[in-house]
PDB file of C-alpha atoms in Angstrom:
ATOM      1  CA  UNK A   1     132.572  50.286 101.284  1.00 59.00           C
ATOM      2  CA  UNK A   2     130.742  51.981 104.061  1.00 72.00           C
ATOM      3  CA  UNK A   3     126.804  51.898 104.665  1.00 75.00           C
ATOM      4  CA  UNK A   4     126.286  55.443 103.277  1.00 78.00           C
ATOM      5  CA  UNK A   5     127.855  54.383 100.142  1.00 80.00           C
ATOM      6  CA  UNK A   6     126.069  51.412  99.873  1.00 80.00           C
ATOM      7  CA  UNK A   7     122.698  53.280 100.412  1.00 81.00           C
ATOM      8  CA  UNK A   8     123.619  55.769  97.875  1.00 81.00           C
ATOM      9  CA  UNK A   9     124.353  52.933  95.220  1.00 82.00           C
ATOM     10  CA  UNK A  10     121.100  51.050  96.076  1.00 83.00           C
ATOM     11  CA  UNK A  11     119.025  54.182  95.487  1.00 87.00           C
ATOM     12  CA  UNK A  12     120.897  54.771  92.129  1.00 86.00           C
ATOM     13  CA  UNK A  13     120.317  51.246  90.863  1.00 86.00           C
ATOM     14  CA  UNK A  14     116.563  51.665  92.085  1.00 88.00           C
ATOM     15  CA  UNK A  15     116.313  55.019  90.116  1.00 87.00           C
ATOM     16  CA  UNK A  16     117.774  53.620  86.987  1.00 90.00           C
ATOM     17  CA  UNK A  17     115.473  50.524  87.261  1.00 86.00           C
ATOM     18  CA  UNK A  18     112.303  52.698  87.517  1.00 87.00           C
ATOM     19  CA  UNK A  19     113.290  54.838  84.750  1.00 88.00           C
ATOM     20  CA  UNK A  20     113.883  51.973  82.514  1.00 89.00           C
ATOM     21  CA  UNK A  21     110.495  50.908  83.637  1.00 88.00           C
ATOM     22  CA  UNK A  22     108.720  53.787  82.732  1.00 87.00           C
ATOM     23  CA  UNK A  23     110.713  54.172  79.123  1.00 89.00           C
ATOM     24  CA  UNK A  24     109.368  50.419  78.594  1.00 88.00           C
ATOM     25  CA  UNK A  25     105.954  51.313  79.642  1.00 86.00           C
ATOM     26  CA  UNK A  26     105.831  54.350  77.366  1.00 89.00           C
ATOM     27  CA  UNK A  27     107.133  52.367  74.433  1.00 85.00           C
ATOM     28  CA  UNK A  28     104.918  49.278  74.869  1.00 85.00           C
ATOM     29  CA  UNK A  29     101.996  52.109  75.128  1.00 83.00           C
ATOM     30  CA  UNK A  30     102.830  53.635  71.644  1.00 81.00           C
ATOM     31  CA  UNK A  31     103.486  50.423  69.995  1.00 78.00           C
ATOM     32  CA  UNK A  32     100.111  49.287  71.591  1.00 77.00           C
ATOM     33  CA  UNK A  33      98.759  52.420  69.607  1.00 77.00           C
ATOM     34  CA  UNK A  34     100.158  52.086  66.252  1.00 73.00           C
ATOM     35  CA  UNK A  35      99.148  48.311  66.464  1.00 74.00           C
ATOM     36  CA  UNK A  36      95.692  49.191  67.435  1.00 72.00           C
ATOM     37  CA  UNK A  37      95.463  51.587  64.556  1.00 66.00           C
ATOM     38  CA  UNK A  38      96.348  49.011  61.896  1.00 62.00           C
ATOM     39  CA  UNK A  39      99.944  50.079  61.355  1.00 54.00           C
ATOM     40  CA  UNK A  40     101.359  46.881  62.866  1.00 53.00           C
ATOM     41  CA  UNK A  41     104.774  46.882  64.507  1.00 53.00           C
ATOM     42  CA  UNK A  42     106.002  49.730  62.456  1.00 55.00           C
ATOM     43  CA  UNK A  43     108.262  52.349  64.184  1.00 60.00           C
ATOM     44  CA  UNK A  44     107.425  56.024  64.616  1.00 64.00           C
ATOM     45  CA  UNK A  45     110.712  56.898  62.501  1.00 67.00           C
ATOM     46  CA  UNK A  46     108.967  54.769  59.833  1.00 71.00           C
ATOM     47  CA  UNK A  47     105.933  56.186  59.971  1.00 70.00           C
ATOM     48  CA  UNK A  48     107.104  59.688  59.733  1.00 73.00           C
ATOM     49  CA  UNK A  49     109.447  58.574  56.573  1.00 74.00           C
ATOM     50  CA  UNK A  50     106.169  57.140  54.955  1.00 75.00           C
ATOM     51  CA  UNK A  51     104.190  60.234  55.226  1.00 80.00           C
ATOM     52  CA  UNK A  52     106.966  62.309  54.165  1.00 80.00           C
ATOM     53  CA  UNK A  53     107.334  60.174  50.850  1.00 81.00           C
ATOM     54  CA  UNK A  54     103.269  60.175  50.503  1.00 82.00           C
ATOM     55  CA  UNK A  55     103.371  64.112  50.974  1.00 84.00           C
ATOM     56  CA  UNK A  56     106.244  64.245  48.336  1.00 83.00           C
ATOM     57  CA  UNK A  57     104.505  61.681  45.714  1.00 84.00           C
ATOM     58  CA  UNK A  58     101.139  64.369  46.344  1.00 84.00           C
ATOM     59  CA  UNK A  59     103.203  67.138  45.148  1.00 86.00           C
ATOM     60  CA  UNK A  60     104.844  65.503  42.338  1.00 89.00           C
ATOM     61  CA  UNK A  61     101.239  64.623  41.259  1.00 86.00           C
ATOM     62  CA  UNK A  62      99.910  67.776  41.699  1.00 85.00           C
ATOM     63  CA  UNK A  63     102.715  69.520  39.684  1.00 86.00           C
ATOM     64  CA  UNK A  64     102.449  67.063  36.842  1.00 87.00           C
ATOM     65  CA  UNK A  65      98.721  67.696  36.457  1.00 88.00           C
ATOM     66  CA  UNK A  66      99.226  71.547  36.546  1.00 88.00           C
ATOM     67  CA  UNK A  67     102.144  70.953  33.978  1.00 86.00           C
ATOM     68  CA  UNK A  68      99.350  68.719  31.694  1.00 85.00           C
ATOM     69  CA  UNK A  69      96.667  71.412  32.054  1.00 86.00           C
ATOM     70  CA  UNK A  70      98.969  73.843  30.856  1.00 86.00           C
ATOM     71  CA  UNK A  71      99.853  72.073  27.799  1.00 85.00           C
ATOM     72  CA  UNK A  72      96.468  71.395  26.982  1.00 88.00           C
ATOM     73  CA  UNK A  73      95.436  75.350  26.990  1.00 84.00           C
ATOM     74  CA  UNK A  74      98.504  76.278  25.120  1.00 83.00           C
ATOM     75  CA  UNK A  75      97.547  73.471  22.328  1.00 83.00           C
ATOM     76  CA  UNK A  76      94.045  74.780  22.325  1.00 81.00           C
ATOM     77  CA  UNK A  77      95.302  78.351  22.127  1.00 78.00           C
ATOM     78  CA  UNK A  78      97.343  77.434  19.090  1.00 76.00           C
ATOM     79  CA  UNK A  79      94.555  75.815  17.133  1.00 72.00           C
ATOM     80  CA  UNK A  80      91.983  78.902  17.524  1.00 63.00           C
ATOM     81  CA  UNK A  81      91.858  80.677  14.127  1.00 60.00           C
ATOM     82  CA  UNK A  82      93.352  83.882  13.775  1.00 56.00           C
ATOM     83  CA  UNK A  83      91.285  86.605  12.314  1.00 60.00           C
ATOM     84  CA  UNK A  84      92.799  87.925   8.926  1.00 58.00           C
ATOM     85  CA  UNK A  85      91.766  91.244   7.687  1.00 59.00           C
ATOM     86  CA  UNK A  86      89.690  91.156   4.805  1.00 58.00           C
ATOM     87  CA  UNK A  87      91.749  92.052   1.701  1.00 64.00           C
ATOM     88  CA  UNK A  88      91.275  95.483   0.126  1.00 70.00           C
ATOM     89  CA  UNK A  89      89.490  95.791  -3.303  1.00 71.00           C
ATOM     90  CA  UNK A  90      91.804  97.818  -5.488  1.00 86.00           C
ATOM     91  CA  UNK A  91      90.789 100.165  -7.954  1.00 84.00           C
ATOM     92  CA  UNK A  92      92.092  98.068 -10.708  1.00 84.00           C
ATOM     93  CA  UNK A  93      89.871  94.819  -9.470  1.00 84.00           C
ATOM     94  CA  UNK A  94      86.951  97.419  -9.475  1.00 86.00           C
ATOM     95  CA  UNK A  95      87.432  98.259 -12.984  1.00 86.00           C
ATOM     96  CA  UNK A  96      87.839  94.582 -13.971  1.00 84.00           C
ATOM     97  CA  UNK A  97      84.683  93.878 -12.225  1.00 85.00           C
ATOM     98  CA  UNK A  98      82.652  96.731 -14.048  1.00 86.00           C
ATOM     99  CA  UNK A  99      84.300  95.727 -17.399  1.00 85.00           C
ATOM    100  CA  UNK A 100      82.822  91.900 -16.605  1.00 82.00           C
ATOM    101  CA  UNK A 101      79.530  93.460 -15.828  1.00 85.00           C
ATOM    102  CA  UNK A 102      79.523  95.228 -18.974  1.00 83.00           C
ATOM    103  CA  UNK A 103      80.432  92.283 -21.120  1.00 76.00           C
ATOM    104  CA  UNK A 104      77.640  90.437 -19.397  1.00 72.00           C
ATOM    105  CA  UNK A 105      75.083  93.052 -20.108  1.00 78.00           C
ATOM    106  CA  UNK A 106      76.280  93.249 -23.905  1.00 74.00           C
ATOM    107  CA  UNK A 107      75.791  89.513 -24.216  1.00 67.00           C
ATOM    108  CA  UNK A 108      72.404  89.594 -22.848  1.00 68.00           C
ATOM    109  CA  UNK A 109      71.192  92.513 -25.008  1.00 69.00           C
ATOM    110  CA  UNK A 110      72.841  90.552 -27.991  1.00 63.00           C
ATOM    111  CA  UNK A 111      70.852  87.218 -27.292  1.00 52.00           C
ATOM    112  CA  UNK A 112      67.568  89.399 -26.822  1.00 60.00           C
ATOM    113  CA  UNK A 113      68.334  90.878 -30.268  1.00 59.00           C
ATOM    114  CA  UNK A 114      68.752  87.612 -31.876  1.00 53.00           C
ATOM    115  CA  UNK A 115      65.417  86.228 -30.174  1.00 50.00           C
ATOM    116  CA  UNK A 116      63.695  89.282 -31.072  1.00 53.00           C
ATOM    117  CA  UNK A 117      65.219  88.663 -34.928  1.00 51.00           C
ATOM    118  CA  UNK A 118      63.627  85.381 -34.914  1.00 50.00           C
ATOM    119  CA  UNK A 119      60.309  86.059 -33.660  1.00 49.00           C
ATOM    120  CA  UNK A 120      58.825  86.358 -37.510  1.00 50.00           C
ATOM    121  CA  UNK A 121      57.819  83.105 -38.148  1.00 53.00           C
ATOM    122  CA  UNK A 122      57.986  81.023 -41.581  1.00 50.00           C
ATOM    123  CA  UNK A 123      54.191  81.749 -42.320  1.00 57.00           C
ATOM    124  CA  UNK A 124      54.414  85.463 -41.814  1.00 60.00           C
ATOM    125  CA  UNK A 125      57.674  85.408 -44.164  1.00 54.00           C
ATOM    126  CA  UNK A 126      56.049  83.563 -46.754  1.00 56.00           C
ATOM    127  CA  UNK A 127      53.327  85.863 -46.591  1.00 62.00           C
ATOM    128  CA  UNK A 128      55.576  88.749 -47.242  1.00 58.00           C
ATOM    129  CA  UNK A 129      57.227  87.144 -50.148  1.00 56.00           C
ATOM    130  CA  UNK A 130      53.972  86.344 -51.724  1.00 57.00           C
ATOM    131  CA  UNK A 131      52.744  90.037 -51.085  1.00 59.00           C
ATOM    132  CA  UNK A 132      56.144  91.012 -52.789  1.00 54.00           C
ATOM    133  CA  UNK A 133      55.552  89.097 -55.873  1.00 49.00           C
ATOM    134  CA  UNK A 134      51.894  90.090 -56.524  1.00 50.00           C
ATOM    135  CA  UNK A 135      51.719  93.595 -55.663  1.00 47.00           C
ATOM    136  CA  UNK A 136      53.247  96.702 -57.597  1.00 42.00           C
ATOM    137  CA  UNK A 137      56.483  98.185 -56.266  1.00 44.00           C
ATOM    138  CA  UNK A 138      55.548 100.729 -53.710  1.00 45.00           C
ATOM    139  CA  UNK A 139      57.202 103.866 -52.638  1.00 44.00           C
ATOM    140  CA  UNK A 140      59.855 103.169 -49.787  1.00 46.00           C
ATOM    141  CA  UNK A 141      60.621 106.681 -49.148  1.00 46.00           C
ATOM    142  CA  UNK A 142      56.650 106.832 -48.162  1.00 43.00           C
ATOM    143  CA  UNK A 143      57.008 103.779 -46.106  1.00 49.00           C
ATOM    144  CA  UNK A 144      60.257 105.060 -44.266  1.00 53.00           C
ATOM    145  CA  UNK A 145      58.190 108.530 -43.650  1.00 57.00           C
ATOM    146  CA  UNK A 146      55.296 106.596 -41.869  1.00 61.00           C
ATOM    147  CA  UNK A 147      57.873 104.792 -39.822  1.00 65.00           C
ATOM    148  CA  UNK A 148      59.655 108.255 -38.580  1.00 63.00           C
ATOM    149  CA  UNK A 149      55.897 109.419 -37.978  1.00 64.00           C
ATOM    150  CA  UNK A 150      55.226 106.482 -35.535  1.00 66.00           C
ATOM    151  CA  UNK A 151      58.677 107.257 -33.956  1.00 64.00           C
ATOM    152  CA  UNK A 152      57.487 110.680 -33.125  1.00 61.00           C
ATOM    153  CA  UNK A 153      54.232 109.619 -32.001  1.00 59.00           C
ATOM    154  CA  UNK A 154      56.042 106.928 -29.590  1.00 54.00           C
ATOM    155  CA  UNK A 155      58.846 109.419 -28.144  1.00 48.00           C
ATOM    156  CA  UNK A 156      56.186 111.625 -26.639  1.00 44.00           C
ATOM    157  CA  UNK A 157      54.317 109.037 -24.536  1.00 47.00           C
ATOM    158  CA  UNK A 158      53.744 110.135 -21.015  1.00 48.00           C
ATOM    159  CA  UNK A 159      55.531 107.345 -19.597  1.00 48.00           C
ATOM    160  CA  UNK A 160      59.014 108.373 -21.008  1.00 47.00           C
ATOM    161  CA  UNK A 161      61.366 110.549 -19.177  1.00 50.00           C
ATOM    162  CA  UNK A 162      61.505 114.085 -20.220  1.00 49.00           C
ATOM    163  CA  UNK A 163      63.669 114.752 -23.065  1.00 55.00           C
ATOM    164  CA  UNK A 164      64.171 118.269 -24.803  1.00 59.00           C
ATOM    165  CA  UNK A 165      64.419 116.247 -28.303  1.00 63.00           C
ATOM    166  CA  UNK A 166      62.940 112.769 -27.740  1.00 63.00           C
ATOM    167  CA  UNK A 167      62.026 112.439 -31.387  1.00 69.00           C
ATOM    168  CA  UNK A 168      65.842 112.980 -32.438  1.00 75.00           C
ATOM    169  CA  UNK A 169      66.904 110.720 -29.784  1.00 79.00           C
ATOM    170  CA  UNK A 170      64.564 108.082 -30.873  1.00 80.00           C
ATOM    171  CA  UNK A 171      65.210 108.312 -34.768  1.00 85.00           C
ATOM    172  CA  UNK A 172      69.064 108.169 -34.165  1.00 88.00           C
ATOM    173  CA  UNK A 173      68.651 105.077 -32.271  1.00 88.00           C
ATOM    174  CA  UNK A 174      66.621 103.638 -34.839  1.00 90.00           C
ATOM    175  CA  UNK A 175      68.907 104.417 -37.643  1.00 90.00           C
ATOM    176  CA  UNK A 176      71.701 102.859 -35.689  1.00 92.00           C
ATOM    177  CA  UNK A 177      69.537  99.540 -34.876  1.00 92.00           C
ATOM    178  CA  UNK A 178      68.329  99.390 -38.647  1.00 92.00           C
ATOM    179  CA  UNK A 179      72.005  99.895 -40.118  1.00 93.00           C
ATOM    180  CA  UNK A 180      73.271  97.410 -37.934  1.00 92.00           C
ATOM    181  CA  UNK A 181      70.579  94.500 -38.220  1.00 93.00           C
ATOM    182  CA  UNK A 182      69.380  95.128 -42.158  1.00 93.00           C
ATOM    183  CA  UNK A 183      72.428  93.101 -43.348  1.00 93.00           C
ATOM    184  CA  UNK A 184      71.752  89.978 -41.307  1.00 92.00           C
ATOM    185  CA  UNK A 185      67.917  90.235 -42.043  1.00 89.00           C
ATOM    186  CA  UNK A 186      68.322  90.258 -45.627  1.00 91.00           C
ATOM    187  CA  UNK A 187      70.554  87.197 -45.317  1.00 91.00           C
ATOM    188  CA  UNK A 188      68.184  85.348 -42.844  1.00 89.00           C
ATOM    189  CA  UNK A 189      65.167  86.194 -44.860  1.00 87.00           C
ATOM    190  CA  UNK A 190      65.998  87.137 -48.610  1.00 89.00           C
ATOM    191  CA  UNK A 191      63.805  88.416 -51.371  1.00 88.00           C
ATOM    192  CA  UNK A 192      61.891  90.862 -49.565  1.00 88.00           C
ATOM    193  CA  UNK A 193      61.362  94.481 -50.367  1.00 89.00           C
ATOM    194  CA  UNK A 194      63.417  97.063 -48.526  1.00 90.00           C
ATOM    195  CA  UNK A 195      60.023  98.485 -46.807  1.00 89.00           C
ATOM    196  CA  UNK A 196      58.809  94.691 -45.728  1.00 90.00           C
ATOM    197  CA  UNK A 197      62.526  94.489 -44.333  1.00 90.00           C
ATOM    198  CA  UNK A 198      62.284  97.749 -42.495  1.00 90.00           C
ATOM    199  CA  UNK A 199      58.811  96.540 -41.270  1.00 91.00           C
ATOM    200  CA  UNK A 200      60.368  93.348 -39.892  1.00 91.00           C
ATOM    201  CA  UNK A 201      63.103  95.468 -38.150  1.00 90.00           C
ATOM    202  CA  UNK A 202      60.510  97.975 -36.779  1.00 91.00           C
ATOM    203  CA  UNK A 203      58.602  95.074 -34.844  1.00 90.00           C
ATOM    204  CA  UNK A 204      61.967  93.870 -33.374  1.00 90.00           C
ATOM    205  CA  UNK A 205      63.056  97.570 -32.474  1.00 87.00           C
ATOM    206  CA  UNK A 206      59.827  97.763 -30.712  1.00 88.00           C
ATOM    207  CA  UNK A 207      61.045  95.152 -28.014  1.00 87.00           C
ATOM    208  CA  UNK A 208      64.763  95.821 -28.619  1.00 86.00           C
ATOM    209  CA  UNK A 209      66.582  96.809 -25.212  1.00 86.00           C
ATOM    210  CA  UNK A 210      68.433  99.441 -27.548  1.00 85.00           C
ATOM    211  CA  UNK A 211      65.195 101.381 -27.987  1.00 84.00           C
ATOM    212  CA  UNK A 212      65.165 104.298 -25.596  1.00 81.00           C
ATOM    213  CA  UNK A 213      61.481 103.777 -25.124  1.00 78.00           C
ATOM    214  CA  UNK A 214      62.424 100.485 -23.326  1.00 76.00           C
ATOM    215  CA  UNK A 215      65.429 101.861 -21.066  1.00 71.00           C
ATOM    216  CA  UNK A 216      64.441 102.758 -17.874  1.00 62.00           C
ATOM    217  CA  UNK A 217      65.181 106.226 -16.619  1.00 59.00           C
ATOM    218  CA  UNK A 218      68.536 106.592 -14.846  1.00 54.00           C
TER     219      UNK A 218
END
């Protein structure tokens, strides 16, 4: 081997030695950096792998959180009450309601009439019986005429709604009331004269809702 070859080989060895020393210095500097930052003796590849795994775990956690929020929102929406349209009232239902209201009014009227019939107390009834026994027979026709005159006087009261024939309407109502209630009154209070029964019925009729004079104008 010549001098030139030996010189070239020596130069190559020195260059290789310098490159190795340079790489070692770089590695030692990196290791010192990671050690100073608290990472110990871990390699860069290990650090990258751990960073990648951490990012992947964060991504999975975020996806799980978003899925949970979506489930909660869906459950909340399913629990909200659905507004149902109010059921339509049919004509048949309206007729039933009107019929029920009419029954209630009729029952109230019957109760009021019954209360009115019972307003004559025992003392007044006894007085009427005594009067019947101690007086002569009176003309019931004359008494009826007096009631009709009273009907005529009441039917033209200024607070009663205008009517072409108020006396006829009042007389018809009184006649119907008398025919309806006289039999019951005779059973409740036996022994009186017809004109006395009519007098009691007259008092009841003055307060009865069947009396047109007690009915509010339509």
